[in-house]
Short mmCIF file of C-alpha atoms and ligand atoms in Angstrom, two decimals:
data_model
loop_
_atom_site.label_atom_id
_atom_site.label_comp_id
_atom_site.label_asym_id
_atom_site.label_seq_id
_atom_site.Cartn_x
_atom_site.Cartn_y
_atom_site.Cartn_z
CA MET A 1 0.18 0.01 0.03
CA LEU A 2 1.36 3.10 -1.18
CA ARG A 3 1.25 5.91 1.42
CA VAL A 4 0.61 9.19 -0.27
CA GLY A 5 0.63 12.79 1.02
CA MET A 6 -1.67 15.26 -1.02
CA ILE A 7 -0.12 18.88 -1.19
CA GLY A 8 -2.93 21.58 -2.11
CA ALA A 9 -6.43 21.25 -1.57
CA GLY A 10 -7.82 23.48 -4.38
CA MET A 11 -10.02 23.32 -7.67
CA VAL A 12 -8.04 20.19 -9.43
CA SER A 13 -7.41 18.31 -6.05
CA GLN A 14 -10.84 17.17 -6.04
CA HIS A 15 -10.28 15.27 -9.50
CA HIS A 16 -6.81 13.61 -7.85
CA LEU A 17 -8.74 12.78 -4.93
CA LEU A 18 -11.30 10.82 -6.99
CA GLY A 19 -8.66 9.26 -8.79
CA TRP A 20 -6.87 8.09 -5.78
CA GLN A 21 -10.08 7.04 -4.29
CA LYS A 22 -10.54 4.22 -7.03
CA LEU A 23 -7.02 3.04 -6.32
CA HIS A 24 -7.80 2.15 -2.67
CA ASP A 25 -6.57 -1.24 -3.17
CA ALA A 26 -3.03 0.36 -4.07
CA ALA A 27 -2.60 3.40 -2.48
CA THR A 28 -3.99 5.67 0.33
CA ILE A 29 -4.07 9.31 1.14
CA VAL A 30 -2.90 9.56 4.54
CA ALA A 31 -2.80 13.41 5.01
CA ILE A 32 -3.48 16.70 3.08
CA ALA A 33 -1.17 20.07 3.35
CA ASP A 34 -2.52 23.08 2.34
CA PRO A 35 -2.14 26.59 3.91
CA GLY A 36 -5.43 27.14 3.42
CA ALA A 37 -7.32 25.63 6.57
CA GLU A 38 -10.62 25.77 4.93
CA ASN A 39 -9.92 24.31 2.02
CA ALA A 40 -7.49 21.11 3.84
CA ALA A 41 -10.63 20.98 6.14
CA ARG A 42 -13.34 20.77 3.01
CA ARG A 43 -11.11 17.94 1.19
CA ALA A 44 -10.32 15.76 4.31
CA GLY A 45 -13.98 15.76 5.21
CA ALA A 46 -15.23 15.14 1.67
CA PHE A 47 -12.66 12.03 1.20
CA GLY A 48 -12.14 10.68 4.63
CA ILE A 49 -8.53 12.34 4.73
CA PRO A 50 -7.46 11.49 8.26
CA ARG A 51 -4.64 14.40 9.16
CA THR A 52 -4.36 18.03 7.36
CA TYR A 53 -1.36 20.12 8.01
CA ALA A 54 -0.50 23.76 7.32
CA SER A 55 2.56 23.13 5.23
CA ALA A 56 3.92 20.30 3.10
CA ALA A 57 7.23 20.29 5.31
CA ALA A 58 4.91 19.83 8.35
CA MET A 59 3.44 16.95 7.02
CA LEU A 60 6.78 15.19 6.00
CA GLY A 61 7.80 15.85 9.46
CA SER A 62 5.05 13.91 10.74
CA GLU A 63 4.00 11.37 8.61
CA GLN A 64 5.62 8.15 6.96
CA LEU A 65 5.12 8.68 3.34
CA ASP A 66 6.09 6.81 0.31
CA ALA A 67 5.13 9.69 -2.37
CA ILE A 68 3.54 13.11 -2.50
CA ASP A 69 0.99 14.42 -4.94
CA ILE A 70 1.53 18.47 -5.57
CA ALA A 71 -1.04 20.40 -6.48
CA ALA A 72 -0.12 23.51 -5.59
CA PRO A 73 0.28 26.88 -7.44
CA ARG A 74 2.81 26.54 -10.07
CA GLU A 75 5.00 28.79 -8.13
CA HIS A 76 5.42 26.22 -5.47
CA HIS A 77 6.29 23.26 -7.56
CA ALA A 78 10.02 23.61 -7.54
CA GLU A 79 10.58 23.88 -3.62
CA LEU A 80 7.97 21.28 -2.83
CA VAL A 81 9.52 18.97 -5.39
CA ARG A 82 13.08 19.39 -3.90
CA LEU A 83 11.35 18.95 -0.39
CA GLY A 84 9.94 15.24 -1.47
CA VAL A 85 13.19 14.22 -3.53
CA ALA A 86 15.20 15.38 -0.42
CA ASN A 87 12.92 13.07 1.66
CA GLY A 88 13.35 10.02 -0.79
CA LEU A 89 9.91 9.92 -1.74
CA ALA A 90 8.40 9.35 -5.15
CA VAL A 91 7.02 12.97 -6.32
CA LEU A 92 4.03 13.73 -8.76
CA CYS A 93 4.02 17.14 -9.78
CA GLN A 94 1.32 19.17 -11.83
CA LYS A 95 1.97 21.23 -14.58
CA PRO A 96 3.73 23.30 -15.35
CA LEU A 97 6.93 21.70 -13.45
CA ALA A 98 7.99 25.33 -12.98
CA PRO A 99 7.01 28.98 -13.90
CA THR A 100 9.61 28.77 -16.67
CA LEU A 101 11.83 26.44 -18.67
CA ALA A 102 15.10 27.94 -17.18
CA GLU A 103 13.55 27.13 -13.95
CA ALA A 104 12.34 23.78 -14.66
CA ALA A 105 15.79 22.98 -16.24
CA ALA A 106 17.59 23.63 -12.96
CA LEU A 107 15.22 21.40 -10.96
CA VAL A 108 15.58 18.64 -13.56
CA ALA A 109 19.25 18.98 -13.43
CA GLU A 110 19.23 19.03 -9.64
CA THR A 111 16.94 15.78 -9.16
CA ARG A 112 18.32 13.69 -11.80
CA GLY A 113 17.78 9.80 -10.99
CA ALA A 114 14.55 11.01 -8.58
CA ARG A 115 11.43 9.04 -8.86
CA LEU A 116 9.64 12.25 -10.29
CA MET A 117 6.56 12.34 -12.47
CA VAL A 118 5.00 15.23 -13.90
CA HIS A 119 1.38 15.41 -14.06
CA GLU A 120 0.47 15.94 -18.00
CA ASN A 121 -2.93 14.24 -17.96
CA TRP A 122 -4.61 15.43 -21.49
CA ARG A 123 -1.91 12.69 -23.42
CA PHE A 124 -3.58 10.18 -21.19
CA ARG A 125 -7.34 11.13 -22.47
CA ARG A 126 -8.84 8.01 -24.35
CA TYR A 127 -9.24 10.10 -27.93
CA TYR A 128 -5.76 11.24 -27.71
CA ARG A 129 -4.47 7.59 -26.70
CA ASP A 130 -6.56 6.23 -29.52
CA ALA A 131 -5.46 8.73 -32.30
CA ALA A 132 -1.91 8.06 -31.05
CA ARG A 133 -2.38 4.42 -31.62
CA TRP A 134 -3.73 4.99 -35.19
CA LEU A 135 -0.99 7.36 -36.06
CA ALA A 136 1.61 4.88 -34.70
CA ALA A 137 0.02 2.08 -37.23
CA GLY A 138 0.56 4.12 -40.00
CA SER A 139 -3.42 4.29 -40.44
CA ILE A 140 -3.19 7.57 -42.35
CA GLY A 141 0.13 7.25 -44.16
CA ALA A 142 2.53 10.12 -43.76
CA VAL A 143 1.04 13.03 -41.60
CA GLN A 144 1.32 16.29 -44.22
CA GLN A 145 -1.05 18.79 -41.82
CA CYS A 146 -2.55 18.79 -38.02
CA GLN A 147 -4.97 21.53 -36.69
CA MET A 148 -5.37 21.60 -33.23
CA THR A 149 -8.08 24.13 -31.59
CA LEU A 150 -9.63 25.19 -28.14
CA LEU A 151 -11.97 27.81 -28.72
CA THR A 152 -14.02 28.70 -25.49
CA SER A 153 -15.97 31.75 -24.22
CA GLY A 154 -15.01 31.45 -20.59
CA LEU A 155 -13.96 34.96 -20.06
CA LEU A 156 -16.52 36.36 -21.80
CA PRO A 157 -19.15 37.71 -19.18
CA ASP A 158 -22.27 36.02 -19.42
CA ALA A 159 -25.61 37.91 -18.93
CA ASP A 160 -25.06 38.54 -14.94
CA GLY A 161 -21.49 39.79 -15.83
CA VAL A 162 -20.18 36.67 -14.63
CA ARG A 163 -16.90 35.19 -16.66
CA ALA A 164 -17.41 31.30 -15.81
CA ALA A 165 -13.10 30.48 -16.23
CA LEU A 166 -12.34 33.18 -13.47
CA VAL A 167 -15.19 31.19 -11.26
CA ARG A 168 -13.76 28.09 -11.75
CA GLN A 169 -10.19 29.07 -11.50
CA PRO A 170 -9.66 32.70 -9.81
CA PHE A 171 -5.79 32.81 -10.12
CA PHE A 172 -6.67 32.95 -14.19
CA ARG A 173 -6.90 36.73 -13.20
CA HIS A 174 -3.13 37.19 -12.18
CA GLU A 175 -0.79 34.82 -14.24
CA ARG A 176 1.03 36.85 -16.71
CA ARG A 177 1.52 33.60 -18.70
CA LEU A 178 -1.74 32.15 -18.69
CA LEU A 179 -3.28 30.23 -22.04
CA VAL A 180 -0.27 29.05 -23.06
CA ASN A 181 1.72 28.10 -19.77
CA GLU A 182 -1.41 27.08 -18.22
CA VAL A 183 -3.76 25.73 -20.86
CA LEU A 184 -2.32 25.23 -24.00
CA ILE A 185 1.10 23.55 -22.56
CA HIS A 186 -1.15 20.22 -22.37
CA HIS A 187 -2.32 20.51 -26.28
CA LEU A 188 1.65 21.09 -26.85
CA ASP A 189 2.53 18.39 -25.11
CA THR A 190 0.22 16.09 -26.80
CA LEU A 191 0.98 17.07 -29.98
CA ARG A 192 4.51 15.75 -29.38
CA VAL A 193 2.73 12.69 -28.39
CA LEU A 194 1.05 12.85 -31.78
CA LEU A 195 3.45 14.02 -34.28
CA GLY A 196 6.94 13.48 -32.70
CA GLU A 197 9.03 16.30 -31.50
CA LEU A 198 8.40 19.60 -32.62
CA ARG A 199 9.43 23.17 -32.95
CA VAL A 200 7.86 26.41 -32.90
CA THR A 201 7.98 28.20 -36.08
CA THR A 202 5.78 31.11 -35.43
CA ALA A 203 3.65 32.48 -32.35
CA ARG A 204 0.76 35.35 -32.40
CA ILE A 205 -0.30 35.62 -28.36
CA GLY A 206 -2.45 38.44 -27.26
CA GLN A 207 -5.03 39.70 -25.01
CA THR A 208 -8.72 40.95 -25.25
CA CYS A 209 -10.25 40.45 -21.73
CA THR A 210 -9.10 43.15 -19.58
CA ASP A 211 -9.78 41.26 -16.14
CA ILE A 212 -6.70 39.23 -16.42
CA ALA A 213 -3.18 40.30 -16.21
CA GLY A 214 -1.90 37.37 -19.20
CA GLU A 215 -2.94 36.43 -22.45
CA ASP A 216 -6.23 34.87 -23.51
CA ASN A 217 -5.50 34.07 -27.22
CA ALA A 218 -2.49 32.65 -29.02
CA LEU A 219 -1.75 30.91 -32.77
CA ILE A 220 1.26 28.90 -32.82
CA GLY A 221 3.02 27.56 -35.61
CA LEU A 222 4.75 24.25 -35.46
CA ARG A 223 6.82 21.99 -37.69
CA ALA A 224 7.79 18.17 -36.72
CA GLU A 225 10.98 16.53 -37.31
CA SER A 226 8.78 14.48 -40.19
CA GLY A 227 8.45 17.92 -41.85
CA ALA A 228 4.71 17.97 -40.76
CA ALA A 229 3.08 21.46 -40.45
CA ALA A 230 1.00 22.08 -37.46
CA VAL A 231 -1.07 25.10 -35.97
CA LEU A 232 -2.64 25.25 -32.37
CA LEU A 233 -5.11 27.92 -32.06
CA GLY A 234 -6.53 29.00 -28.82
CA ASN A 235 -8.70 31.42 -27.46
CA LEU A 236 -10.47 31.68 -24.14
CA ALA A 237 -12.78 34.42 -25.39
CA ALA A 238 -14.41 33.21 -28.08
CA HIS A 239 -18.09 34.28 -29.01
CA GLY A 240 -20.16 31.73 -30.00
CA SER A 241 -17.74 28.50 -28.32
CA PRO A 242 -18.93 26.67 -25.06
CA ALA A 243 -17.39 28.11 -21.87
CA THR A 244 -16.42 24.88 -21.30
CA GLN A 245 -13.07 23.68 -22.79
CA ALA A 246 -13.43 21.40 -26.07
CA ASP A 247 -10.51 20.43 -28.35
CA ASP A 248 -10.94 19.94 -31.79
CA LEU A 249 -8.41 17.98 -33.94
CA LEU A 250 -7.54 17.61 -37.42
CA VAL A 251 -4.65 15.48 -38.84
CA ILE A 252 -4.18 15.37 -42.70
CA GLY A 253 -1.83 12.34 -43.87
CA THR A 254 -1.19 10.84 -47.23
CA THR A 255 -3.89 8.09 -47.24
CA GLY A 256 -6.05 9.21 -44.39
CA THR A 257 -7.35 11.86 -41.86
CA ILE A 258 -7.95 11.91 -38.36
CA ARG A 259 -10.55 14.12 -37.10
CA LEU A 260 -11.59 14.86 -33.58
CA ARG A 261 -15.04 17.03 -33.27
CA GLY A 262 -17.13 17.11 -30.29
CA ASN A 263 -17.35 13.71 -28.63
CA ARG A 264 -16.70 11.87 -32.27
CA LEU A 265 -13.14 10.99 -32.65
CA GLU A 266 -13.04 9.64 -36.74
CA ARG A 267 -10.76 8.23 -39.32
CA PHE A 268 -11.33 8.76 -43.11
CA GLY A 269 -9.50 6.65 -45.66
CA ALA A 270 -9.17 3.06 -46.68
CA ALA A 271 -10.25 1.58 -43.30
CA PRO A 272 -12.52 4.43 -41.98
CA GLU A 273 -13.49 3.90 -38.10
CA ALA A 274 -15.32 6.24 -35.55
CA ILE A 275 -15.25 6.28 -31.95
CA GLU A 276 -17.42 8.43 -29.52
CA TYR A 277 -16.37 9.31 -25.92
CA ASP A 278 -18.33 10.33 -22.93
CA MET A 279 -16.66 13.78 -22.73
CA ALA A 280 -17.41 14.41 -19.03
CA GLU A 281 -15.82 11.38 -18.24
CA CYS A 282 -12.97 11.61 -20.27
CA TYR A 283 -11.32 14.51 -18.05
CA GLN A 284 -11.70 12.53 -14.63
CA ASP A 285 -10.27 9.60 -16.55
CA SER A 286 -7.10 11.07 -17.73
CA CYS A 287 -6.36 12.11 -14.28
CA ASP A 288 -7.14 8.36 -12.73
CA ALA A 289 -4.97 7.03 -15.44
CA VAL A 290 -1.85 9.45 -14.54
CA LEU A 291 -2.17 8.31 -10.95
CA ALA A 292 -2.57 4.41 -11.71
CA HIS A 293 0.69 4.77 -13.93
CA LEU A 294 2.67 6.32 -11.14
CA VAL A 295 1.56 3.23 -8.64
CA ASP A 296 2.19 0.88 -11.42
CA CYS A 297 5.73 2.58 -11.96
CA VAL A 298 6.56 2.76 -8.55
CA ARG A 299 5.55 -0.75 -7.85
CA THR A 300 7.51 -2.43 -10.81
CA GLY A 301 10.28 0.07 -11.10
CA SER A 302 9.52 0.75 -14.44
CA ALA A 303 9.87 4.56 -15.84
CA PHE A 304 7.36 7.22 -16.24
CA GLU A 305 6.04 8.10 -19.38
CA THR A 306 5.86 11.94 -18.55
CA THR A 307 9.34 11.86 -16.84
CA PRO A 308 10.90 15.81 -16.22
CA GLU A 309 13.35 15.24 -19.13
CA ASP A 310 10.67 14.74 -21.64
CA ASN A 311 8.64 17.32 -20.18
CA LEU A 312 11.24 19.99 -20.80
CA HIS A 313 10.90 19.45 -24.40
CA THR A 314 7.05 20.47 -24.04
CA LEU A 315 8.41 23.51 -21.53
CA ARG A 316 10.72 24.56 -24.56
CA LEU A 317 7.39 25.02 -26.89
CA VAL A 318 5.81 27.24 -24.19
CA GLU A 319 9.00 29.30 -23.79
CA ASP A 320 9.64 29.36 -27.87
CA ALA A 321 5.98 30.56 -27.98
CA TYR A 322 6.27 33.42 -25.48
CA ARG A 323 9.77 34.47 -26.97
CA LEU A 324 8.82 34.49 -30.71
CA SER A 325 5.63 36.44 -29.85
CA GLY A 326 7.57 38.79 -27.71
CA TRP A 327 4.67 37.98 -24.93
CA PRO A 328 4.06 39.33 -22.32
CA PRO A 329 4.96 42.85 -23.68
CA ALA A 330 7.24 45.09 -21.78
CA PRO A 331 5.69 46.67 -18.59
N1 LIG B 1 -3.77 18.98 -15.48
C1 LIG B 1 -5.00 19.34 -15.15
O1 LIG B 1 -5.86 19.35 -16.05
C2 LIG B 1 -4.73 20.73 -14.51
C3 LIG B 1 -6.11 21.51 -14.32
C4 LIG B 1 -6.36 22.38 -13.41
C5 LIG B 1 -4.91 23.00 -12.45
N2 LIG B 1 -3.79 22.16 -12.52
C6 LIG B 1 -2.50 22.73 -12.09
O2 LIG B 1 -2.98 22.12 -10.69
C7 LIG B 1 -2.14 23.31 -9.96
C8 LIG B 1 -3.16 23.83 -9.04
O3 LIG B 1 -4.56 24.62 -9.75
P1 LIG B 1 -5.75 24.46 -8.92
O4 LIG B 1 -6.76 24.87 -10.08
O5 LIG B 1 -6.00 23.50 -7.79
O6 LIG B 1 -5.42 26.06 -8.03
P2 LIG B 1 -6.38 26.43 -7.06
O7 LIG B 1 -5.92 27.90 -6.61
O8 LIG B 1 -7.74 26.35 -6.68
O9 LIG B 1 -5.56 25.85 -5.86
C9 LIG B 1 -4.24 26.00 -5.23
C10 LIG B 1 -4.38 25.40 -3.65
O10 LIG B 1 -3.02 25.25 -3.17
C11 LIG B 1 -2.74 25.81 -1.96
N3 LIG B 1 -1.09 26.34 -1.81
C12 LIG B 1 -0.69 27.36 -1.84
N4 LIG B 1 0.49 27.46 -1.69
C13 LIG B 1 0.72 26.28 -1.34
C14 LIG B 1 2.11 25.40 -0.64
N5 LIG B 1 3.10 26.08 -0.76
N6 LIG B 1 1.64 24.15 -0.33
C15 LIG B 1 0.52 23.54 -0.41
N7 LIG B 1 -0.52 24.12 -0.76
C16 LIG B 1 -0.44 25.48 -1.21
C17 LIG B 1 -3.60 27.07 -2.24
O11 LIG B 1 -4.36 27.40 -1.09
C18 LIG B 1 -4.90 26.26 -2.63
O12 LIG B 1 -5.70 25.90 -1.80
C19 LIG B 1 -1.48 24.23 -10.72
O13 LIG B 1 -0.52 24.06 -11.07
C20 LIG B 1 -2.31 24.32 -12.08
O14 LIG B 1 -1.64 24.41 -13.15
C21 LIG B 1 -3.85 20.88 -13.80
#
C-alpha cells in the first residue's frame, strides 16, 4: 500500500482525490497539506483523509510517506519537488513543472535520478490515446498537416457579468503567462505525442479580456521532425464557443485523415472508423490514468511516461511561443 501525502487542496485536488479513491487497493491518502485551512478541511472531510497540515514540511515531518502528490500553484512546485526528493519520496507534480523553462531545467538537473513524474494528463485522454494508436499504426500514411483548436467563451461575461473561467479558477486573473503556460501546455504536449518532436516556427499571442493580467489568445505554428506542419489555435474569449473547454483536432495524412470533433473521433480513408466518447468522463479518466501509471511504475520500477526530462521538451515549446511572440509585452 503506497502511503501518499496530498499537497494543495484547491480546485484540481478533487480530481486527484477522486482518482486516488479508485486506487484504494494500492494507495491511500494519509494526509493533506495546504496553508488554507478551510480548503484542507473541506477536502479531508469529503474524502475521509485522517490528518491536515498547514504546510508540506509539517506533513513530511510527522507522516511516514512513500509519495507526495503536488497540486499547489506553479510558483511552489520546484520547492515542493525538492522537499519530496530530499526525503526520498516518489513525487508527482502538476504542470507546469515550474513557471519558466529555466527554472524547470535547473530543477531537473538537480533532481536527476529521483522518482519524479509530471502530472500531464491530456495525453492520457482516451481519444488522444486512440488517435496516437492510429497514427503509430500508419493508418493515415505520412502526416502532412495538423490543426488543433481550443476555443471557449469562458472569459466572456455572461448575462450577469460573470466570467465562468474566473469562477472555476480565480488565479487566472493574475497569471502573466496564462493561456499557453496554463492551458495550451497540454495541447503542445499532446501534439508531441501525436506528431513526434516539434519546434515552434511562429507565434502570435494576445489579450482581449481586461479582467486578467495575461494572454487569452494564441496562434502557434509548429513543424515536426517528420516535416509535417501544425497549427495550434487557442482562445478563451471566443464568441460563439462554449464556456467549457473542448478540443478539436484534424490530422491530414497521405492516405487518410483523423478528426476529433465534439465527442467523436473519426478516421477517413481506406479503413474508416469512428469512436464516440463520454467527454465529461474523459477528463476524470485522464487524471485516474496518471495516478494509476504512477502507482504501477513505483511498484514495478519501470520508467514514467511523463518524466521531467520529457516534459522539458514541452516546456521548451511553451517558452519558444512566448519568446517568438514577444509575450508578455514589456510593462
Ligand atoms: N492537469 C490539469 O488538468 C490541471 C487542471 C487545473 C489545474 N492544474 C494545475 O494544478 C495546480 C493547482 O491548480 P488549482 O486550479 O487547483 O489551483 P487553486 O488555486 O484552486 O488551488 C491551489 C491550492 O494550493 C494551495 N497552496 C498554495 N500554496 C501552497 C503550498 N505552498 N503548499 C500547499 N498548498 C498550497 C492554495 O491554498 C489552494 O488551496 C496548478 O499547477 C495548475 O496548473 C492542472
